[in-house]
Tab-separated table of C-alpha atoms and ligand atoms in Angstrom:
chain	number	residue	atom	x	y	z
A	1	UNK	CA	-21.734	6.296	18.003
A	2	UNK	CA	-20.253	4.674	14.964
A	3	UNK	CA	-17.721	1.900	14.868
A	4	UNK	CA	-14.050	1.472	15.634
A	5	UNK	CA	-11.507	3.826	14.047
A	6	UNK	CA	-7.771	3.212	13.739
A	7	UNK	CA	-5.249	5.923	14.576
A	8	UNK	CA	-1.833	5.310	13.023
A	9	UNK	CA	0.990	7.226	14.623
A	10	UNK	CA	3.472	8.254	11.922
A	11	UNK	CA	4.688	11.645	13.140
A	12	UNK	CA	8.050	10.480	14.519
A	13	UNK	CA	11.299	11.890	13.187
A	14	UNK	CA	13.663	9.289	14.640
A	15	UNK	CA	17.321	10.171	14.634
A	16	UNK	CA	18.366	10.329	11.054
A	17	UNK	CA	20.679	11.912	8.566
A	18	UNK	CA	19.609	15.089	6.769
A	19	UNK	CA	17.729	14.211	3.596
A	20	UNK	CA	16.991	10.687	4.746
A	21	UNK	CA	13.371	9.594	4.650
A	22	UNK	CA	11.760	8.874	8.057
A	23	UNK	CA	11.507	5.117	8.703
A	24	UNK	CA	7.724	4.877	8.261
A	25	UNK	CA	8.123	6.086	4.660
A	26	UNK	CA	10.931	3.686	3.767
A	27	UNK	CA	9.996	0.979	1.290
A	28	UNK	CA	10.032	-2.716	2.166
A	29	UNK	CA	9.213	-5.159	-0.593
A	30	UNK	CA	8.851	-2.125	-2.860
A	31	UNK	CA	6.154	-0.390	-0.779
A	32	UNK	CA	6.295	2.215	2.000
A	33	UNK	CA	5.977	0.788	5.515
A	34	UNK	CA	3.160	3.247	6.293
A	35	UNK	CA	1.155	2.098	3.260
A	36	UNK	CA	1.300	-1.508	4.436
A	37	UNK	CA	0.206	-0.576	7.975
A	38	UNK	CA	-2.608	1.695	6.778
A	39	UNK	CA	-3.876	-0.948	4.370
A	40	UNK	CA	-3.935	-3.630	7.089
A	41	UNK	CA	-6.475	-1.545	9.012
A	42	UNK	CA	-8.338	-0.102	6.014
A	43	UNK	CA	-8.971	-3.639	4.732
A	44	UNK	CA	-10.118	-5.032	8.123
A	45	UNK	CA	-13.886	-5.505	8.588
A	46	UNK	CA	-13.658	-4.413	12.259
A	47	UNK	CA	-12.341	-0.965	11.283
A	48	UNK	CA	-14.660	1.844	10.129
A	49	UNK	CA	-11.916	4.280	9.108
A	50	UNK	CA	-8.194	5.023	9.358
A	51	UNK	CA	-6.645	8.315	10.493
A	52	UNK	CA	-2.882	8.754	10.145
A	53	UNK	CA	-1.094	11.296	12.339
A	54	UNK	CA	1.861	12.751	10.423
A	55	UNK	CA	4.633	15.296	10.827
A	56	UNK	CA	3.917	18.593	9.050
A	57	UNK	CA	7.134	18.224	7.009
A	58	UNK	CA	6.053	14.836	5.637
A	59	UNK	CA	2.862	15.802	3.786
A	60	UNK	CA	4.304	15.169	0.313
A	61	UNK	CA	5.828	11.840	1.406
A	62	UNK	CA	2.509	10.892	2.995
A	63	UNK	CA	0.439	11.728	-0.087
A	64	UNK	CA	2.683	9.567	-2.252
A	65	UNK	CA	2.776	6.714	0.273
A	66	UNK	CA	-1.000	6.302	0.629
A	67	UNK	CA	-2.070	7.297	-2.902
A	68	UNK	CA	-5.257	5.453	-3.814
A	69	UNK	CA	-6.003	4.070	-0.311
A	70	UNK	CA	-9.483	4.801	1.035
A	71	UNK	CA	-8.569	6.433	4.357
A	72	UNK	CA	-9.390	9.690	6.166
A	73	UNK	CA	-7.307	12.816	5.555
A	74	UNK	CA	-4.242	12.976	7.848
A	75	UNK	CA	-3.803	15.220	10.866
A	76	UNK	CA	-0.585	16.740	12.166
A	77	UNK	CA	1.086	15.339	15.232
A	78	UNK	CA	2.748	17.057	18.160
A	79	UNK	CA	6.227	17.155	19.692
A	80	UNK	CA	5.849	13.754	21.372
A	81	UNK	CA	4.099	10.495	20.519
A	82	UNK	CA	1.644	11.122	23.344
A	83	UNK	CA	0.749	14.538	21.915
A	84	UNK	CA	0.380	13.044	18.433
A	85	UNK	CA	-2.039	10.388	19.669
A	86	UNK	CA	-4.033	13.068	21.493
A	87	UNK	CA	-4.279	15.104	18.251
A	88	UNK	CA	-5.451	11.992	16.444
A	89	UNK	CA	-8.082	11.317	19.110
A	90	UNK	CA	-9.384	14.897	19.115
A	91	UNK	CA	-9.576	14.855	15.308
A	92	UNK	CA	-12.036	11.956	15.384
A	93	UNK	CA	-14.560	13.722	17.651
A	94	UNK	CA	-16.964	14.628	14.861
A	95	UNK	CA	-17.103	10.992	13.713
A	96	UNK	CA	-18.209	9.928	17.223
A	97	UNK	CA	-16.346	6.591	17.240
A	98	UNK	CA	-17.379	4.134	19.931
A	99	UNK	CA	-13.847	2.743	20.064
A	100	UNK	CA	-10.369	3.303	18.647
A	101	UNK	CA	-7.285	1.227	17.935
A	102	UNK	CA	-4.008	3.088	18.258
A	103	UNK	CA	-1.177	1.605	16.209
A	104	UNK	CA	2.458	2.372	15.460
A	105	UNK	CA	2.758	2.984	11.704
A	106	UNK	CA	6.174	1.304	11.875
A	107	UNK	CA	4.540	-2.095	12.568
A	108	UNK	CA	3.475	-3.093	9.035
A	109	UNK	CA	3.022	-6.813	9.764
A	110	UNK	CA	0.077	-6.529	12.149
A	111	UNK	CA	-2.035	-9.652	11.625
A	112	UNK	CA	-5.775	-9.395	10.917
A	113	UNK	CA	-6.210	-11.903	13.755
A	114	UNK	CA	-4.497	-9.515	16.210
A	115	UNK	CA	-6.836	-6.681	15.189
A	116	UNK	CA	-9.806	-9.011	15.692
A	117	UNK	CA	-8.411	-10.226	19.039
A	118	UNK	CA	-8.000	-6.637	20.288
A	119	UNK	CA	-11.580	-5.884	19.271
A	120	UNK	CA	-12.873	-9.005	21.064
A	121	UNK	CA	-10.881	-8.284	24.235
A	122	UNK	CA	-12.366	-4.783	24.305
A	123	UNK	CA	-15.789	-6.402	24.802
A	124	UNK	CA	-14.569	-7.632	28.190
A	125	UNK	CA	-12.291	-4.827	29.405
A	126	UNK	CA	-11.835	-1.052	29.253
A	127	UNK	CA	-8.771	-1.518	27.058
A	128	UNK	CA	-6.965	-4.254	25.170
A	129	UNK	CA	-3.315	-4.366	24.233
A	130	UNK	CA	-1.721	-6.747	21.794
A	131	UNK	CA	1.279	-8.362	23.496
A	132	UNK	CA	3.595	-11.371	23.367
A	133	UNK	CA	5.211	-13.340	26.209
A	134	UNK	CA	8.865	-12.877	27.146
A	135	UNK	CA	10.834	-16.054	26.377
A	136	UNK	CA	14.392	-14.849	26.941
A	137	UNK	CA	15.839	-14.871	30.450
A	138	UNK	CA	15.946	-11.374	31.883
A	139	UNK	CA	18.868	-9.817	33.794
A	140	UNK	CA	19.153	-6.564	35.640
A	141	UNK	CA	22.623	-5.047	35.355
A	142	UNK	CA	23.481	-2.367	37.870
A	143	UNK	CA	26.468	-1.407	39.984
A	144	UNK	CA	28.657	-4.030	38.293
A	145	UNK	CA	26.399	-6.941	39.244
A	146	UNK	CA	23.935	-9.048	37.291
A	147	UNK	CA	20.723	-10.256	38.859
A	148	UNK	CA	18.130	-12.571	37.376
A	149	UNK	CA	14.655	-11.111	36.879
A	150	UNK	CA	11.680	-13.463	36.957
A	151	UNK	CA	10.122	-13.343	33.485
A	152	UNK	CA	6.934	-15.065	34.668
A	153	UNK	CA	3.973	-12.709	34.167
A	154	UNK	CA	6.034	-10.391	31.944
A	155	UNK	CA	4.784	-9.440	28.463
A	156	UNK	CA	6.096	-7.271	25.642
A	157	UNK	CA	3.462	-4.711	24.688
A	158	UNK	CA	2.899	-4.103	20.982
A	159	UNK	CA	0.196	-2.249	19.118
A	160	UNK	CA	-2.661	-2.007	18.277
A	161	UNK	CA	-3.995	-0.966	21.653
A	162	UNK	CA	-7.785	-0.686	21.710
A	163	UNK	CA	-9.941	1.496	23.924
A	164	UNK	CA	-13.380	2.993	24.119
A	165	UNK	CA	-13.116	6.373	22.516
A	166	UNK	CA	-14.490	8.666	25.230
A	167	UNK	CA	-12.447	6.948	27.963
A	168	UNK	CA	-9.068	7.051	26.221
A	169	UNK	CA	-9.619	10.647	25.072
A	170	UNK	CA	-10.373	11.665	28.669
A	171	UNK	CA	-7.312	9.712	29.856
A	172	UNK	CA	-5.075	11.479	27.316
A	173	UNK	CA	-6.461	14.878	28.275
A	174	UNK	CA	-5.737	14.079	31.926
A	175	UNK	CA	-2.198	12.942	31.067
A	176	UNK	CA	-1.103	16.208	29.421
A	177	UNK	CA	2.260	17.193	30.864
A	178	UNK	CA	3.110	13.655	32.003
A	179	UNK	CA	5.528	11.479	30.050
A	180	UNK	CA	3.965	8.011	29.708
A	181	UNK	CA	5.448	5.202	27.623
A	182	UNK	CA	2.379	4.169	25.591
A	183	UNK	CA	-1.389	4.464	25.448
A	184	UNK	CA	-1.779	1.517	27.810
A	185	UNK	CA	0.202	3.515	30.384
A	186	UNK	CA	-2.043	6.533	29.769
A	187	UNK	CA	-5.102	4.308	30.292
A	188	UNK	CA	-3.675	2.731	33.438
A	189	UNK	CA	-2.924	6.165	34.872
A	190	UNK	CA	-6.646	6.920	34.441
A	191	UNK	CA	-7.553	3.736	36.300
A	192	UNK	CA	-8.770	1.763	33.259
A	193	UNK	CA	-8.470	-2.024	33.527
A	194	UNK	CA	-6.713	-3.561	30.540
A	195	UNK	CA	-6.630	-7.007	29.020
A	196	UNK	CA	-4.011	-8.708	26.848
A	197	UNK	CA	-4.708	-9.916	23.318
A	198	UNK	CA	-2.337	-12.223	21.412
A	199	UNK	CA	0.213	-10.474	19.216
A	200	UNK	CA	2.900	-12.073	17.087
A	201	UNK	CA	6.680	-11.949	16.726
A	202	UNK	CA	6.205	-10.681	13.151
A	203	UNK	CA	4.402	-7.590	14.458
A	204	UNK	CA	7.734	-5.988	15.371
A	205	UNK	CA	8.381	-2.266	15.230
A	206	UNK	CA	10.776	-1.268	12.453
A	207	UNK	CA	13.340	0.937	14.157
A	208	UNK	CA	16.826	0.035	12.941
A	209	UNK	CA	18.486	-0.906	9.652
A	210	UNK	CA	18.560	-4.467	11.004
A	211	UNK	CA	14.755	-4.322	11.301
A	212	UNK	CA	14.471	-3.197	7.662
A	213	UNK	CA	16.556	-6.212	6.631
A	214	UNK	CA	14.386	-8.492	8.804
A	215	UNK	CA	11.239	-7.064	7.164
A	216	UNK	CA	12.652	-7.710	3.686
A	217	UNK	CA	13.503	-11.297	4.660
A	218	UNK	CA	10.015	-11.818	6.046
A	219	UNK	CA	8.402	-10.563	2.838
A	220	UNK	CA	10.731	-12.635	0.663
A	221	UNK	CA	9.948	-15.804	2.629
A	222	UNK	CA	6.148	-15.671	2.343
A	223	UNK	CA	4.796	-18.584	0.317
A	224	UNK	CA	3.660	-17.236	-3.043
A	225	UNK	CA	2.018	-18.696	-6.116
A	226	UNK	CA	2.774	-17.565	-9.663
A	227	UNK	CA	-0.201	-16.557	-11.801
A	228	UNK	CA	-0.259	-15.728	-15.495
A	229	UNK	CA	-2.791	-13.625	-17.369
A	230	UNK	CA	-3.234	-12.531	-20.974
A	231	UNK	CA	-4.708	-9.407	-22.487
A	232	UNK	CA	-5.694	-8.425	-26.008
A	233	UNK	CA	-6.898	-5.089	-27.376
A	234	UNK	CA	-7.585	-3.374	-30.690
A	235	UNK	CA	-8.157	0.252	-31.627
A	236	UNK	CA	-9.001	1.548	-35.112
A	237	UNK	CA	-7.205	4.396	-36.820
A	238	UNK	CA	-9.143	7.650	-37.215
A	239	UNK	CA	-8.415	11.293	-37.781
A	240	UNK	CA	-5.510	12.742	-35.827
A	241	UNK	CA	-1.823	13.544	-35.851
A	242	UNK	CA	-0.479	11.252	-33.095
A	243	UNK	CA	-1.047	7.942	-31.330
A	244	UNK	CA	-0.371	6.943	-27.702
A	245	UNK	CA	1.422	3.609	-27.388
A	246	UNK	CA	2.798	2.331	-24.080
A	247	UNK	CA	2.377	5.788	-22.574
A	248	UNK	CA	4.553	7.342	-25.286
A	249	UNK	CA	3.151	9.928	-27.705
A	250	UNK	CA	4.143	9.117	-31.303
A	251	UNK	CA	3.613	11.724	-34.020
A	252	UNK	CA	1.674	9.984	-36.822
A	253	UNK	CA	-0.515	10.887	-39.792
A	254	UNK	CA	-3.579	9.390	-38.049
A	255	UNK	CA	-4.886	8.903	-34.516
A	256	UNK	CA	-6.471	5.954	-32.684
A	257	UNK	CA	-10.195	6.031	-31.902
A	258	UNK	CA	-11.290	5.271	-28.324
A	259	UNK	CA	-13.046	6.507	-25.195
A	260	UNK	CA	-9.721	7.034	-23.392
A	261	UNK	CA	-6.436	7.846	-25.135
A	262	UNK	CA	-6.814	4.486	-26.995
A	263	UNK	CA	-3.392	3.193	-25.911
A	264	UNK	CA	-3.706	-0.445	-27.036
A	265	UNK	CA	-0.384	-1.339	-25.408
A	266	UNK	CA	-1.385	-0.188	-21.924
A	267	UNK	CA	-4.901	-1.626	-22.330
A	268	UNK	CA	-3.564	-5.091	-23.232
A	269	UNK	CA	-1.102	-4.960	-20.308
A	270	UNK	CA	-3.841	-3.876	-17.887
A	271	UNK	CA	-6.096	-6.731	-19.014
A	272	UNK	CA	-3.223	-9.207	-18.684
A	273	UNK	CA	-2.704	-8.222	-15.028
A	274	UNK	CA	-6.453	-8.320	-14.319
A	275	UNK	CA	-6.480	-11.759	-15.942
A	276	UNK	CA	-3.699	-12.962	-13.650
A	277	UNK	CA	-5.776	-11.695	-10.704
A	278	UNK	CA	-8.917	-13.376	-12.119
A	279	UNK	CA	-10.565	-10.013	-11.468
A	280	UNK	CA	-12.605	-9.168	-14.554
A	281	UNK	CA	-11.420	-6.939	-17.372
A	282	UNK	CA	-10.563	-3.317	-18.013
A	283	UNK	CA	-14.176	-2.532	-19.000
A	284	UNK	CA	-15.455	-3.811	-15.642
A	285	UNK	CA	-13.042	-1.551	-13.733
A	286	UNK	CA	-13.200	1.479	-16.070
A	287	UNK	CA	-16.476	1.543	-18.004
A	288	UNK	CA	-16.284	3.253	-21.410
A	289	UNK	CA	-19.664	4.828	-20.525
A	290	UNK	CA	-18.152	6.555	-17.478
A	291	UNK	CA	-17.406	10.206	-18.334
A	292	UNK	CA	-14.487	10.161	-15.852
A	293	UNK	CA	-12.456	8.070	-18.301
A	294	UNK	CA	-13.271	10.092	-21.426
A	295	UNK	CA	-9.928	11.090	-22.902
A	296	UNK	CA	-8.182	9.612	-19.843
A	297	UNK	CA	-4.498	8.772	-19.974
A	298	UNK	CA	-4.361	4.992	-19.885
A	299	UNK	CA	-1.499	4.929	-17.409
A	300	UNK	CA	-4.112	5.219	-14.644
A	301	UNK	CA	-5.593	1.878	-15.760
A	302	UNK	CA	-2.248	0.097	-15.588
A	303	UNK	CA	-1.382	1.750	-12.250
A	304	UNK	CA	-4.727	0.599	-10.837
A	305	UNK	CA	-4.171	-3.002	-11.935
A	306	UNK	CA	-0.687	-3.039	-10.361
A	307	UNK	CA	-2.150	-1.611	-7.144
A	308	UNK	CA	-4.762	-4.394	-7.041
A	309	UNK	CA	-1.896	-6.905	-7.110
A	310	UNK	CA	-0.096	-5.089	-4.283
A	311	UNK	CA	-3.271	-4.778	-2.225
A	312	UNK	CA	-3.422	-8.567	-2.198
A	313	UNK	CA	0.155	-8.780	-0.955
A	314	UNK	CA	1.498	-9.778	-4.356
A	315	UNK	CA	3.771	-8.281	-6.958
A	316	UNK	CA	4.140	-8.100	-10.686
A	317	UNK	CA	7.118	-10.135	-11.885
A	318	UNK	CA	7.108	-9.577	-15.618
A	319	UNK	CA	5.158	-7.915	-18.416
A	320	UNK	CA	5.459	-8.927	-22.075
A	321	UNK	CA	3.675	-7.026	-24.832
A	322	UNK	CA	3.496	-7.460	-28.598
A	323	UNK	CA	2.184	-4.569	-30.698
A	324	UNK	CA	0.787	-5.683	-34.044
A	325	UNK	CA	0.733	-3.119	-36.854
A	326	UNK	CA	2.267	-2.157	-40.201
A	327	UNK	CA	2.701	1.421	-39.019
A	328	UNK	CA	3.774	3.520	-37.215
A	329	UNK	CA	7.240	2.051	-36.822
A	330	UNK	CA	7.736	0.877	-33.239
A	331	UNK	CA	11.451	0.107	-33.208
A	332	UNK	CA	12.714	3.715	-32.868
A	333	UNK	CA	10.509	4.129	-29.769
A	334	UNK	CA	11.158	0.747	-28.194
A	335	UNK	CA	13.473	1.998	-25.444
A	336	UNK	CA	11.169	4.867	-24.483
A	337	UNK	CA	8.180	2.484	-24.333
A	338	UNK	CA	9.963	-0.006	-22.075
A	339	UNK	CA	11.098	2.803	-19.775
A	340	UNK	CA	7.620	4.316	-19.634
A	341	UNK	CA	5.805	1.039	-18.901
A	342	UNK	CA	8.384	0.184	-16.225
A	343	UNK	CA	7.877	3.598	-14.643
A	344	UNK	CA	4.075	3.360	-14.655
A	345	UNK	CA	4.083	-0.187	-13.250
A	346	UNK	CA	6.856	0.501	-10.712
A	347	UNK	CA	9.076	-2.228	-12.159
A	348	UNK	CA	12.705	-2.486	-13.144
A	349	UNK	CA	13.108	-2.094	-16.914
A	350	UNK	CA	14.447	-5.644	-17.203
A	351	UNK	CA	11.008	-6.914	-16.155
A	352	UNK	CA	9.272	-5.243	-19.099
A	353	UNK	CA	9.301	-6.461	-22.683
A	354	UNK	CA	7.804	-4.573	-25.636
A	355	UNK	CA	7.918	-6.273	-29.020
A	356	UNK	CA	6.403	-5.406	-32.392
A	357	UNK	CA	5.371	-7.376	-35.418
A	358	UNK	CA	3.400	-6.960	-38.614
A	359	UNK	CA	0.894	-9.441	-40.033
A	360	UNK	CA	2.553	-9.522	-43.450
A	361	UNK	CA	-0.098	-7.147	-44.834
A	362	UNK	CA	-2.866	-9.641	-43.926
A	363	UNK	CA	-6.008	-8.816	-41.975
A	364	UNK	CA	-7.081	-5.468	-40.513
A	365	UNK	CA	-3.651	-4.636	-39.191
A	366	UNK	CA	-2.175	-5.547	-42.571
A	367	UNK	CA	-4.650	-3.210	-44.265
A	368	UNK	CA	-3.515	-0.481	-41.861
A	369	UNK	CA	-6.967	-0.089	-40.334
A	370	UNK	CA	-5.801	-0.195	-36.732
A	371	UNK	CA	-3.365	-1.514	-34.146
A	372	UNK	CA	-3.655	-4.618	-31.958
A	373	UNK	CA	-1.780	-5.355	-28.764
A	374	UNK	CA	-1.439	-8.617	-26.901
A	375	UNK	CA	0.194	-9.035	-23.536
A	376	UNK	CA	1.132	-11.597	-20.924
A	377	UNK	CA	1.578	-10.705	-17.257
A	378	UNK	CA	3.226	-12.904	-14.659
A	379	UNK	CA	2.521	-12.075	-11.040
A	380	UNK	CA	3.084	-13.588	-7.591
A	381	UNK	CA	0.226	-13.762	-5.108
A	382	UNK	CA	0.385	-15.019	-1.504
A	383	UNK	CA	-0.962	-18.554	-1.016
A	384	UNK	CA	-4.640	-18.219	-0.226
B	1	MG	MG1	-8.804	-0.508	-25.482
C-alpha cells in the first residue's frame, strides 16, 4: 500500500460549438483550468501522485496543458463521468494506493486546506466529501405551486471526495449500469458511511461562461506583491558563422562560446526572473556540467523560469533587456527579438523590451571580444 493518489476527471465534452476547446482546457489568468487543478494536487504533501482521466480526442490539448508538471501519464475516460472515474481507479491498481481523492478538473480553486481536511476526515470514516452549507432559502416548484424546503441539514457536495482505494473501486464495479450522481452516491450505494469536510465557495465548478468570468475576477482580486530581479550575462566571441540572441539566429562572421547556445539575452532574462523569485541563478537550475544542456536552446531556460513564477501563483509583468555590443547590429532584428521573447515567455509583446547599446569602443565589448546582456524582470507573486 502506498499513499493517496488523486484522480482528476477531465474527460467531459460539455455541450459546445465545433472547434471550441472543452472547458477544462480553457485558460483563466493565462493558464488552462486543468493545469491549475492538477498542480493543486501535485504540489500537496498529502498526495503521492496525480492521474488525469481525459477524452481520447483531447490528448494534444492535454499534453500542452500539463507540460512540465510531474504527474502520471493520463488514461482515457468512458462515455459517462462514472465510467471515467472507474477507468481512473482501475488504472491505479498497480500502484496499490491505500486511498484516492476524486476531483473534478473544472474546480481549479480547490484549497490545500480542503485537501488536508478530506484526508483527515478519511481517518474517521469510509469516505469524506468536501461540501459547503446551503445558505439560500430553497423552494420546490411543481404543479404551479411553490413550497418552502427546509435547508437545515442540507449541504452542497463538491470535490475532492476521498475514499479508501479498494472500497471505492469495489463500489464502482458494483455500480456499473446504474446512473449515480457522484462518487459519494456510488459509495453510499455500497453502504459506505461518509463524512463531510469543509469546502469553500471559491471551489466552484467552472461550467458556464459566467463561471469563467467569475474565475478571472477571483484571480485578478488575489492580493499580490510586485518583485523585481536583475540578470547579467556575458559570452565571448569564438569561431562560427551565427549567434543566437533572444531566441533569434543572426548570421554573423563569428559565433558565441558557451555550454548551451550562448544566448546572452535569454540567459540575462532568465536570471532576472530567478532573481525576482529569490530562487538562485541559471547555473543552479541548469548546471553547465550537465550534458543535458550541452548545445541546448536557451528558450527552455526562460520557459522554466516563467513556469516557476506560475507554479507559485504569480505572473511575469514585464521584461526589459539591454544587449551591449559593437556588433552584430541589433536594430534590424529588434522586432523579431521582441516577438520571440514574448512568445517564449507567454507574454504580450508590449510587456517585452529589447534595447541595444555600445560601450563607445571601451572595454571587452568595445574591443569586440564578446556580448553582454543585462535584464530586469518585474513579476507579481501572491502575498505569502
Ligand atoms: Mg550565459
